[in-house]
Tab-separated table of C-alpha atoms in Angstrom:
chain	number	residue	atom	x	y	z
A	1	GLU	CA	-69.550	53.337	19.390
A	2	LEU	CA	-71.614	56.344	17.303
A	3	LYS	CA	-74.933	56.424	19.559
A	4	VAL	CA	-78.381	57.680	18.210
A	5	GLU	CA	-81.131	58.873	20.255
A	6	GLN	CA	-84.611	59.544	18.942
A	7	ASN	CA	-87.446	61.608	20.993
A	8	PRO	CA	-90.004	60.910	21.374
A	9	LEU	CA	-90.409	57.354	21.546
A	10	PHE	CA	-93.916	57.160	21.335
A	11	LEU	CA	-95.732	59.906	19.244
A	12	SER	CA	-99.905	59.929	19.211
A	13	MET	CA	-101.672	62.293	17.878
A	14	GLN	CA	-104.561	63.558	15.912
A	15	GLU	CA	-104.683	63.907	12.056
A	16	GLY	CA	-104.713	67.410	11.071
A	17	LYS	CA	-101.843	68.182	13.955
A	18	ASN	CA	-98.130	69.151	13.357
A	19	TYR	CA	-95.496	67.564	15.230
A	20	THR	CA	-91.215	67.066	14.855
A	21	ILE	CA	-89.675	64.149	15.670
A	22	TYR	CA	-85.827	64.496	16.813
A	23	CYS	CA	-83.007	62.990	16.077
A	24	ASN	CA	-79.907	62.881	18.092
A	25	TYR	CA	-76.263	61.606	17.327
A	26	SER	CA	-72.999	61.705	19.320
A	27	THR	CA	-69.916	61.749	16.722
A	28	THR	CA	-69.344	63.486	13.491
A	29	SER	CA	-70.969	62.156	10.393
A	30	ASP	CA	-72.390	63.455	7.007
A	31	ARG	CA	-75.033	61.062	5.992
A	32	LEU	CA	-78.100	60.447	7.556
A	33	TYR	CA	-81.266	58.176	6.429
A	34	TRP	CA	-85.072	58.535	7.716
A	35	TYR	CA	-87.138	55.286	7.106
A	36	ARG	CA	-90.303	54.268	7.713
A	37	GLN	CA	-91.522	50.754	9.123
A	38	ASP	CA	-94.763	49.036	8.863
A	39	PRO	CA	-95.825	46.834	11.439
A	40	GLY	CA	-94.060	43.125	10.699
A	41	LYS	CA	-92.464	44.938	7.442
A	42	SER	CA	-89.477	45.907	6.909
A	43	LEU	CA	-87.676	49.334	6.382
A	44	GLU	CA	-88.570	51.581	3.499
A	45	SER	CA	-86.630	54.286	2.575
A	46	LEU	CA	-87.805	57.938	3.160
A	47	PHE	CA	-85.001	60.344	3.111
A	48	VAL	CA	-81.188	60.675	2.281
A	49	LEU	CA	-79.263	63.659	4.251
A	50	LEU	CA	-75.743	63.790	2.837
A	51	SER	CA	-74.823	67.592	4.132
A	52	ASN	CA	-75.440	69.807	6.690
A	53	GLY	CA	-78.069	72.028	6.232
A	54	ALA	CA	-79.866	69.750	3.552
A	55	VAL	CA	-83.382	69.755	3.322
A	56	LYS	CA	-85.572	67.198	1.938
A	57	GLN	CA	-89.329	67.043	1.647
A	58	GLU	CA	-91.819	64.629	0.329
A	59	GLY	CA	-95.659	65.247	0.927
A	60	ARG	CA	-96.492	65.948	4.888
A	61	LEU	CA	-92.815	64.758	5.418
A	62	MET	CA	-89.585	66.746	5.594
A	63	ALA	CA	-86.394	66.143	7.166
A	64	SER	CA	-83.465	68.448	7.860
A	65	LEU	CA	-80.128	67.846	9.098
A	66	ASP	CA	-77.614	69.734	11.391
A	67	THR	CA	-74.417	68.382	11.116
A	68	LYS	CA	-72.888	71.064	13.111
A	69	ALA	CA	-75.092	70.324	16.560
A	70	ARG	CA	-75.682	66.490	15.169
A	71	LEU	CA	-79.054	66.522	15.036
A	72	SER	CA	-81.824	66.217	12.423
A	73	THR	CA	-85.413	66.211	12.349
A	74	LEU	CA	-88.270	64.871	10.662
A	75	HIS	CA	-91.390	66.995	10.722
A	76	ILE	CA	-94.959	65.810	9.843
A	77	THR	CA	-97.329	68.429	8.617
A	78	ALA	CA	-101.061	68.063	8.706
A	79	ALA	CA	-101.003	64.478	9.720
A	80	VAL	CA	-102.960	62.021	8.025
A	81	HIS	CA	-104.036	57.973	9.294
A	82	ASP	CA	-101.305	56.806	6.787
A	83	LEU	CA	-98.744	58.121	7.841
A	84	SER	CA	-98.809	55.915	11.090
A	85	ALA	CA	-95.897	53.611	11.251
A	86	THR	CA	-92.423	53.585	13.346
A	87	TYR	CA	-89.879	56.169	11.773
A	88	PHE	CA	-85.810	55.241	12.465
A	89	CYS	CA	-83.219	57.449	11.892
A	90	ALA	CA	-80.149	56.390	10.650
A	91	VAL	CA	-76.517	57.637	10.975
A	92	GLU	CA	-73.422	56.076	8.598
A	93	ASN	CA	-70.229	56.124	9.810
A	94	THR	CA	-66.931	56.445	7.417
A	95	GLY	CA	-67.018	52.874	7.133
A	96	ASN	CA	-70.326	52.447	5.345
A	97	GLN	CA	-72.102	51.139	9.006
A	98	PHE	CA	-74.871	51.604	9.739
A	99	TYR	CA	-76.341	53.260	13.373
A	100	PHE	CA	-80.076	53.037	13.781
A	101	GLY	CA	-82.000	54.928	16.586
A	102	THR	CA	-84.479	53.895	18.866
A	103	GLY	CA	-87.244	54.113	16.797
A	104	THR	CA	-90.325	56.544	17.146
A	105	SER	CA	-93.676	54.860	17.029
A	106	LEU	CA	-96.439	57.074	15.318
A	107	THR	CA	-99.968	56.519	16.085
A	108	VAL	CA	-102.584	59.236	14.390
A	109	ILE	CA	-105.607	58.974	15.584
A	110	PRO	CA	-108.297	60.231	13.212
B	1	ASP	CA	-85.106	44.668	-10.740
B	2	ALA	CA	-86.844	42.157	-8.294
B	3	GLY	CA	-85.248	44.351	-5.340
B	4	VAL	CA	-83.236	42.823	-2.120
B	5	THR	CA	-84.862	39.738	-1.181
B	6	GLN	CA	-84.470	37.108	1.315
B	7	SER	CA	-84.852	33.605	2.363
B	8	PRO	CA	-86.802	32.376	3.741
B	9	THR	CA	-89.847	34.669	5.558
B	10	HIS	CA	-90.248	32.959	8.648
B	11	LEU	CA	-87.616	30.109	10.842
B	12	ILE	CA	-88.443	27.961	13.767
B	13	LYS	CA	-85.815	26.430	15.367
B	14	THR	CA	-84.785	25.251	18.325
B	15	ARG	CA	-81.526	26.462	20.844
B	16	GLY	CA	-78.204	24.840	19.959
B	17	GLN	CA	-79.329	23.992	16.594
B	18	GLN	CA	-77.634	25.765	13.735
B	19	VAL	CA	-79.388	28.338	11.000
B	20	THR	CA	-78.515	30.005	7.452
B	21	LEU	CA	-79.915	33.031	6.118
B	22	ARG	CA	-80.073	33.861	2.568
B	23	CYS	CA	-79.948	37.243	0.790
B	24	SER	CA	-79.677	38.519	-2.960
B	25	PRO	CA	-79.319	41.978	-3.056
B	26	LYS	CA	-80.796	44.993	-5.454
B	27	SER	CA	-79.006	44.228	-9.122
B	28	GLY	CA	-75.943	46.506	-9.316
B	29	HIS	CA	-75.113	46.298	-5.818
B	30	ASP	CA	-72.060	44.919	-4.523
B	31	THR	CA	-71.965	45.309	-1.107
B	32	VAL	CA	-74.312	43.251	1.285
B	33	SER	CA	-74.528	44.164	5.636
B	34	TRP	CA	-76.920	42.185	7.804
B	35	TYR	CA	-79.022	43.738	10.484
B	36	GLN	CA	-80.708	41.841	13.679
B	37	GLN	CA	-84.342	43.745	14.950
B	38	ALA	CA	-85.160	42.498	17.864
B	39	LEU	CA	-88.971	43.125	18.993
B	40	GLY	CA	-89.773	46.903	19.661
B	41	GLN	CA	-86.103	48.035	18.773
B	42	GLY	CA	-83.953	49.803	15.874
B	43	PRO	CA	-82.171	47.242	13.267
B	44	GLN	CA	-78.752	46.597	14.956
B	45	PHE	CA	-75.537	46.032	12.278
B	46	ILE	CA	-73.836	42.449	12.373
B	47	PHE	CA	-71.676	42.808	9.584
B	48	GLN	CA	-70.760	44.172	5.840
B	49	TYR	CA	-69.109	42.310	3.073
B	50	TYR	CA	-67.510	43.705	0.193
B	51	GLU	CA	-65.776	41.789	-2.411
B	52	GLU	CA	-66.388	38.526	-1.015
B	53	GLU	CA	-64.709	39.416	2.392
B	54	GLU	CA	-66.272	41.449	5.877
B	55	ARG	CA	-65.436	44.454	5.976
B	56	GLN	CA	-66.999	45.889	9.410
B	57	ARG	CA	-68.593	43.738	11.802
B	58	GLY	CA	-70.809	45.142	14.369
B	59	ASN	CA	-70.492	43.936	18.447
B	60	PHE	CA	-71.673	40.277	17.924
B	61	PRO	CA	-70.318	36.795	18.962
B	62	ASP	CA	-68.322	34.366	16.093
B	63	ARG	CA	-71.174	32.649	16.299
B	64	PHE	CA	-72.799	35.014	13.400
B	65	SER	CA	-70.961	34.365	10.623
B	66	GLY	CA	-71.261	35.193	6.995
B	67	HIS	CA	-70.375	34.611	3.263
B	68	GLN	CA	-70.785	36.295	-0.461
B	69	TYR	CA	-70.440	34.468	-3.663
B	70	PRO	CA	-69.110	35.960	-6.748
B	71	ASN	CA	-72.913	36.721	-8.362
B	72	TYR	CA	-72.734	38.983	-4.915
B	73	SER	CA	-75.447	37.218	-2.824
B	74	SER	CA	-75.097	36.537	0.901
B	75	GLU	CA	-75.764	34.294	3.559
B	76	LEU	CA	-76.226	34.861	7.419
B	77	ASN	CA	-75.448	31.723	9.660
B	78	VAL	CA	-75.654	32.046	13.688
B	79	ASN	CA	-74.602	28.242	15.591
B	80	ALA	CA	-75.902	27.711	18.821
B	81	LEU	CA	-78.407	29.048	18.790
B	82	LEU	CA	-80.070	31.426	21.975
B	83	LEU	CA	-83.367	32.151	23.054
B	84	GLY	CA	-81.879	35.522	22.778
B	85	ASP	CA	-81.161	35.656	18.938
B	86	SER	CA	-85.377	35.932	18.225
B	87	ALA	CA	-85.393	38.480	16.051
B	88	LEU	CA	-86.462	39.867	12.139
B	89	TYR	CA	-83.311	39.493	10.353
B	90	LEU	CA	-82.485	42.254	7.410
B	91	CYS	CA	-79.894	42.294	4.897
B	92	ALA	CA	-79.658	45.371	2.865
B	93	SER	CA	-77.619	45.944	-0.791
B	94	SER	CA	-75.686	49.143	-1.459
B	95	LEU	CA	-73.456	50.132	-4.724
B	96	GLN	CA	-70.461	51.352	-2.347
B	97	GLY	CA	-70.861	54.079	-0.564
B	98	TYR	CA	-74.625	54.712	-1.281
B	99	THR	CA	-78.192	54.405	-0.123
B	100	GLN	CA	-78.636	51.039	1.665
B	101	TYR	CA	-81.964	49.664	0.348
B	102	PHE	CA	-83.556	47.164	2.796
B	103	GLY	CA	-84.861	43.210	1.888
B	104	PRO	CA	-87.773	41.669	3.143
B	105	GLY	CA	-86.498	40.254	6.501
B	106	THR	CA	-86.309	36.782	7.761
B	107	ARG	CA	-87.991	36.018	11.029
B	108	LEU	CA	-86.461	33.555	13.094
B	109	THR	CA	-87.865	31.993	16.321
B	110	VAL	CA	-86.219	30.263	18.696
B	111	LEU	CA	-88.113	28.021	20.977
């Protein structure tokens, strides 16, 4: 079974600082997704990464994918309070089945 | 476009009972997947329906079953509820092979 690991599990950072969340997965996949979840809410799609070397940016978030290393990163630039949420990466296998990481709970402190 | 909708929003059941959760996919989507998200954990894949058939199944017991209708809407049924079935149940729809969009979820509490 495909395993997906995220680190850190918990992240507390000050506004204005930069940080990176890491997502490692155990078997070959060319599709990786990043989602945001606010408390008690559903999942909001952030990025879809479909090939090795893919990089996507939206506002203060940038995601990248290295399929050879089986690693994706979500980089946060100059964090603001509104980014506080739980972030999940998910890897899709050839059967369109999604495997989610354990999530990273991000708290941005003023 | 209403997006993915789920009903009910919240549900409270007792151990041993049966429950049915419903999902309407985003317009134009033909594939529905169901996930269980326990508190503090990532979503776990239950199964996926396409063309009214179960195509993929995760590591869940037979107490979990589903159905997809010709209009692509779907149901998740759970029999003989256990306390451990308490979770947020998420439905996601997609057009086969493309990005999944998640519904708001159904919060199930088993007492």
